[in-house]
Amino acid sequence: MLQDSASPLMEQLAYFHDHALMILVIITVLVGQLMTTLFFNKFTHRYLLEGQLIEIIWTILPTLTLIFIAIPSLRLIYILDEVNNPMITIKTIGHQWYWSYEYSDFKNIEFDSYMLPTMELNKFNFRLLDVDNRIIIPFESQIRMLVTAADVIHSWTIPSLGVKIDATPGRLNQISFSTNRSGLFYGQCSEICGANHSFMPIVIESISPKYFIKWISKMTEI
C-alpha cells in the first residue's frame, strides 16, 4: 500500500505503479482465460506440427508489453537522478543510531536528530516515528539532499516523497525532491544497520517559505 503522495516525484511513482499493475492484471486475466479454455477444450488437431503465425504473435506481444513498461520506467529513473538548480542544500549523516543534519547554504545550522523516547511523547506524537529535531524545509522549493554515513550503511527514506537513498561511509550520494504542500512527513532508516536500526526515524516539516526564512534567521542567531 503506497502512502499518499506529497511530492511530484511520488505522484509519478504512483502513476507508474498503477500503469504496471494494469498491464499485469490484463496479462493475468488473458493467460487465465487461455488456460481455462485449454483445460476444458476436448478438441485436438492431429496434423498440427508447428504454427508460425501463433509463434510470431506470442513473441511480438510480450516484446510490446515490455516496451510499454520500460519507457515510463526509464523516464522515471532519469527524473529520480536529476538535480537541477536546488534552492537549498542539506547534508545528512547517518550514525548508529541517529541522523545529523547540516544546512550547507547557511552558517552554524547543524543539529542531531534522535528518536523521542516513549516517556517524552505527547498525545499528538507518533511512537517510534517522532524526533526531537525535525528537518525544516519550504514547500514548492527544490531541495538537494547530500547523504553519507559515519559508520555503517544506512538508508535515508521518506515514502510519501518517493525518496530512498543509501547513506554509505566514505561516499556522498545526492537526491533532489520538493514537497507540494505543508505538513509532517515521516520516514525511517531502510537499511538494517545494527541493533537499534528501527530507532532512527526521519521527520520532515514542510512550511511556507516566509516561515522558513524566519526559522533560518532564528537558527543563525543561536
CSV table of C-alpha atoms in Angstrom, one decimal:
chain,number,residue,atom,x,y,z
A,1,MET,CA,0.0,0.0,0.0
A,2,LEU,CA,1.5,3.3,-1.1
A,3,GLN,CA,1.3,6.4,1.1
A,4,ASP,CA,-0.4,9.5,-0.2
A,5,SER,CA,2.0,11.4,-2.4
A,6,ALA,CA,3.3,14.7,-1.1
A,7,SER,CA,5.7,15.5,-4.0
A,8,PRO,CA,5.6,15.5,-7.8
A,9,LEU,CA,8.1,12.7,-7.8
A,10,MET,CA,5.9,10.4,-5.7
A,11,GLU,CA,2.9,11.2,-7.9
A,12,GLN,CA,4.9,9.9,-10.9
A,13,LEU,CA,5.9,6.8,-9.0
A,14,ALA,CA,2.3,6.1,-8.1
A,15,TYR,CA,1.2,6.6,-11.7
A,16,PHE,CA,3.9,4.1,-12.9
A,17,HIS,CA,2.8,1.6,-10.2
A,18,ASP,CA,-0.8,1.8,-11.4
A,19,HIS,CA,0.3,1.6,-15.0
A,20,ALA,CA,2.4,-1.6,-14.4
A,21,LEU,CA,-0.3,-3.1,-12.3
A,22,MET,CA,-2.9,-2.6,-15.0
A,23,ILE,CA,-0.7,-4.4,-17.5
A,24,LEU,CA,-0.1,-7.3,-15.1
A,25,VAL,CA,-3.9,-7.6,-14.4
A,26,ILE,CA,-4.6,-7.8,-18.2
A,27,ILE,CA,-1.9,-10.4,-18.7
A,28,THR,CA,-3.2,-12.5,-15.8
A,29,VAL,CA,-6.8,-12.4,-17.0
A,30,LEU,CA,-5.8,-13.4,-20.6
A,31,VAL,CA,-3.5,-16.2,-19.5
A,32,GLY,CA,-6.0,-17.5,-17.0
A,33,GLN,CA,-8.7,-17.5,-19.7
A,34,LEU,CA,-6.4,-19.4,-22.1
A,35,MET,CA,-5.5,-22.0,-19.5
A,36,THR,CA,-9.2,-22.5,-18.6
A,37,THR,CA,-10.1,-22.9,-22.3
A,38,LEU,CA,-7.3,-25.5,-22.7
A,39,PHE,CA,-8.3,-27.5,-19.7
A,40,PHE,CA,-12.0,-27.8,-20.8
A,41,ASN,CA,-11.4,-28.0,-24.5
A,42,LYS,CA,-11.7,-31.5,-25.9
A,43,PHE,CA,-10.8,-30.7,-29.5
A,44,THR,CA,-7.5,-31.9,-30.9
A,45,HIS,CA,-5.6,-31.3,-34.1
A,46,ARG,CA,-3.8,-34.5,-35.2
A,47,TYR,CA,-1.9,-32.9,-38.0
A,48,LEU,CA,-0.6,-29.8,-36.2
A,49,LEU,CA,3.2,-29.8,-36.1
A,50,GLU,CA,4.1,-26.2,-36.0
A,51,GLY,CA,2.3,-22.8,-36.1
A,52,GLN,CA,4.4,-20.0,-37.4
A,53,LEU,CA,1.7,-17.4,-37.0
A,54,ILE,CA,0.9,-18.1,-33.4
A,55,GLU,CA,4.7,-18.2,-32.6
A,56,ILE,CA,5.2,-14.8,-34.1
A,57,ILE,CA,2.2,-13.4,-32.2
A,58,TRP,CA,3.4,-14.7,-28.8
A,59,THR,CA,6.9,-13.3,-29.5
A,60,ILE,CA,5.7,-9.9,-30.5
A,61,LEU,CA,3.1,-9.3,-27.8
A,62,PRO,CA,5.5,-9.8,-24.8
A,63,THR,CA,8.0,-7.5,-26.6
A,64,LEU,CA,5.4,-4.8,-26.9
A,65,THR,CA,4.3,-5.3,-23.3
A,66,LEU,CA,7.9,-4.9,-22.1
A,67,ILE,CA,8.3,-1.7,-24.2
A,68,PHE,CA,5.2,-0.2,-22.6
A,69,ILE,CA,6.7,-0.9,-19.2
A,70,ALA,CA,10.3,0.1,-20.0
A,71,ILE,CA,9.7,3.5,-21.5
A,72,PRO,CA,8.0,5.1,-18.4
A,73,SER,CA,10.4,3.2,-16.1
A,74,LEU,CA,13.5,4.7,-17.8
A,75,ARG,CA,11.9,8.1,-17.8
A,76,LEU,CA,11.4,7.8,-14.0
A,77,ILE,CA,15.0,6.8,-13.5
A,78,TYR,CA,16.2,9.9,-15.1
A,79,ILE,CA,13.8,12.1,-13.1
A,80,LEU,CA,15.0,10.5,-9.9
A,81,ASP,CA,18.6,11.2,-10.6
A,82,GLU,CA,18.1,14.8,-11.9
A,83,VAL,CA,19.3,17.6,-9.7
A,84,ASN,CA,18.6,21.0,-11.3
A,85,ASN,CA,19.3,24.3,-9.6
A,86,PRO,CA,18.4,23.4,-6.0
A,87,MET,CA,17.3,26.3,-3.8
A,88,ILE,CA,18.6,24.6,-0.6
A,89,THR,CA,21.2,22.0,0.1
A,90,ILE,CA,21.1,19.9,3.2
A,91,LYS,CA,23.7,17.3,4.2
A,92,THR,CA,22.6,14.3,6.3
A,93,ILE,CA,25.0,11.9,8.0
A,94,GLY,CA,23.8,8.6,9.3
A,95,HIS,CA,25.1,7.4,12.7
A,96,GLN,CA,24.4,4.4,14.9
A,97,TRP,CA,21.6,5.2,15.7
A,98,TYR,CA,20.6,8.8,14.8
A,99,TRP,CA,20.8,11.3,12.0
A,100,SER,CA,22.7,14.6,11.9
A,101,TYR,CA,21.9,17.4,9.5
A,102,GLU,CA,23.8,20.4,8.1
A,103,TYR,CA,22.3,23.3,6.1
A,104,SER,CA,25.2,23.9,3.8
A,105,ASP,CA,24.0,27.2,2.5
A,106,PHE,CA,23.8,28.8,6.0
A,107,LYS,CA,26.3,29.2,8.8
A,108,ASN,CA,26.1,27.4,12.1
A,109,ILE,CA,23.0,25.4,11.3
A,110,GLU,CA,23.8,21.9,12.4
A,111,PHE,CA,21.9,19.5,14.7
A,112,ASP,CA,21.4,15.9,15.6
A,113,SER,CA,18.0,14.2,15.3
A,114,TYR,CA,17.2,11.5,17.8
A,115,MET,CA,14.0,9.5,18.2
A,116,LEU,CA,11.8,10.7,21.1
A,117,PRO,CA,11.8,8.3,24.0
A,118,THR,CA,8.4,6.8,24.8
A,119,MET,CA,8.3,8.6,28.2
A,120,GLU,CA,8.7,12.0,26.5
A,121,LEU,CA,5.9,11.5,23.9
A,122,ASN,CA,2.9,13.8,23.8
A,123,LYS,CA,-0.6,12.7,22.8
A,124,PHE,CA,0.0,14.1,19.2
A,125,ASN,CA,3.3,12.3,18.7
A,126,PHE,CA,3.8,9.0,16.9
A,127,ARG,CA,5.6,6.3,18.8
A,128,LEU,CA,8.9,5.3,17.2
A,129,LEU,CA,8.5,7.9,14.5
A,130,ASP,CA,8.9,11.4,16.1
A,131,VAL,CA,12.2,13.1,16.7
A,132,ASP,CA,13.5,15.9,18.9
A,133,ASN,CA,14.8,18.0,15.9
A,134,ARG,CA,12.9,17.9,12.6
A,135,ILE,CA,14.2,18.9,9.2
A,136,ILE,CA,12.6,22.2,8.2
A,137,ILE,CA,12.1,22.9,4.5
A,138,PRO,CA,10.0,25.3,2.5
A,139,PHE,CA,7.3,23.7,0.3
A,140,GLU,CA,7.4,24.1,-3.5
A,141,SER,CA,11.1,24.5,-3.4
A,142,GLN,CA,13.8,22.3,-4.9
A,143,ILE,CA,15.8,20.6,-2.1
A,144,ARG,CA,19.1,18.8,-2.7
A,145,MET,CA,19.9,16.2,0.0
A,146,LEU,CA,23.5,15.1,0.3
A,147,VAL,CA,23.6,11.7,2.1
A,148,THR,CA,26.5,9.9,3.7
A,149,ALA,CA,27.3,7.8,6.8
A,150,ALA,CA,29.8,7.9,9.6
A,151,ASP,CA,30.0,4.2,10.5
A,152,VAL,CA,27.9,1.6,8.6
A,153,ILE,CA,25.5,1.7,5.7
A,154,HIS,CA,22.2,3.4,6.4
A,155,SER,CA,19.3,4.4,4.1
A,156,TRP,CA,17.5,7.8,4.2
A,157,THR,CA,13.9,7.1,3.2
A,158,ILE,CA,10.7,9.2,3.1
A,159,PRO,CA,8.0,7.1,1.4
A,160,SER,CA,5.4,9.9,0.9
A,161,LEU,CA,8.1,11.9,-1.0
A,162,GLY,CA,9.3,9.0,-3.1
A,163,VAL,CA,12.8,9.3,-1.6
A,164,LYS,CA,15.1,6.4,-0.8
A,165,ILE,CA,18.9,6.8,-0.9
A,166,ASP,CA,21.7,4.8,0.7
A,167,ALA,CA,24.0,6.5,3.2
A,168,THR,CA,27.4,4.9,2.6
A,169,PRO,CA,30.6,5.6,4.6
A,170,GLY,CA,33.2,7.4,2.5
A,171,ARG,CA,30.7,8.2,-0.3
A,172,LEU,CA,28.5,11.2,-0.9
A,173,ASN,CA,25.2,10.4,-2.6
A,174,GLN,CA,22.7,13.1,-3.6
A,175,ILE,CA,19.0,13.2,-4.4
A,176,SER,CA,16.6,16.1,-5.2
A,177,PHE,CA,13.0,16.4,-4.2
A,178,SER,CA,10.3,19.0,-3.4
A,179,THR,CA,7.0,19.0,-1.5
A,180,ASN,CA,3.8,20.4,-2.9
A,181,ARG,CA,2.1,21.1,0.4
A,182,SER,CA,2.9,21.8,4.1
A,183,GLY,CA,2.8,19.1,6.6
A,184,LEU,CA,4.9,16.5,8.5
A,185,PHE,CA,6.4,13.6,6.6
A,186,TYR,CA,7.8,10.6,8.3
A,187,GLY,CA,10.4,8.1,7.3
A,188,GLN,CA,12.9,5.6,8.8
A,189,CYS,CA,16.2,4.0,8.0
A,190,SER,CA,15.6,1.3,5.5
A,191,GLU,CA,18.9,-0.5,5.8
A,192,ILE,CA,19.5,-3.0,8.6
A,193,CYS,CA,22.3,-1.2,10.3
A,194,GLY,CA,22.6,-2.8,13.7
A,195,ALA,CA,20.7,-3.5,16.9
A,196,ASN,CA,18.8,-0.2,17.0
A,197,HIS,CA,18.1,0.0,13.3
A,198,SER,CA,14.4,0.6,13.8
A,199,PHE,CA,15.0,3.5,16.3
A,200,MET,CA,16.4,6.2,13.9
A,201,PRO,CA,13.3,7.8,12.3
A,202,ILE,CA,13.3,10.8,10.0
A,203,VAL,CA,10.8,13.7,10.2
A,204,ILE,CA,10.5,16.5,7.6
A,205,GLU,CA,8.4,19.5,8.4
A,206,SER,CA,7.3,21.4,5.3
A,207,ILE,CA,6.4,25.0,5.9
A,208,SER,CA,5.8,28.1,3.8
A,209,PRO,CA,8.9,30.0,2.5
A,210,LYS,CA,8.1,33.0,4.7
A,211,TYR,CA,8.1,31.0,7.9
A,212,PHE,CA,11.2,29.1,6.7
A,213,ILE,CA,13.1,32.4,6.4
A,214,LYS,CA,12.1,33.3,10.0
A,215,TRP,CA,13.3,29.9,11.2
A,216,ILE,CA,16.6,30.3,9.4
A,217,SER,CA,17.1,33.8,10.9
A,218,LYS,CA,16.4,32.4,14.4
A,219,MET,CA,18.8,29.5,14.0
A,220,THR,CA,21.6,31.6,12.7
A,221,GLU,CA,21.3,33.9,15.7
A,222,ILE,CA,21.8,31.0,18.1
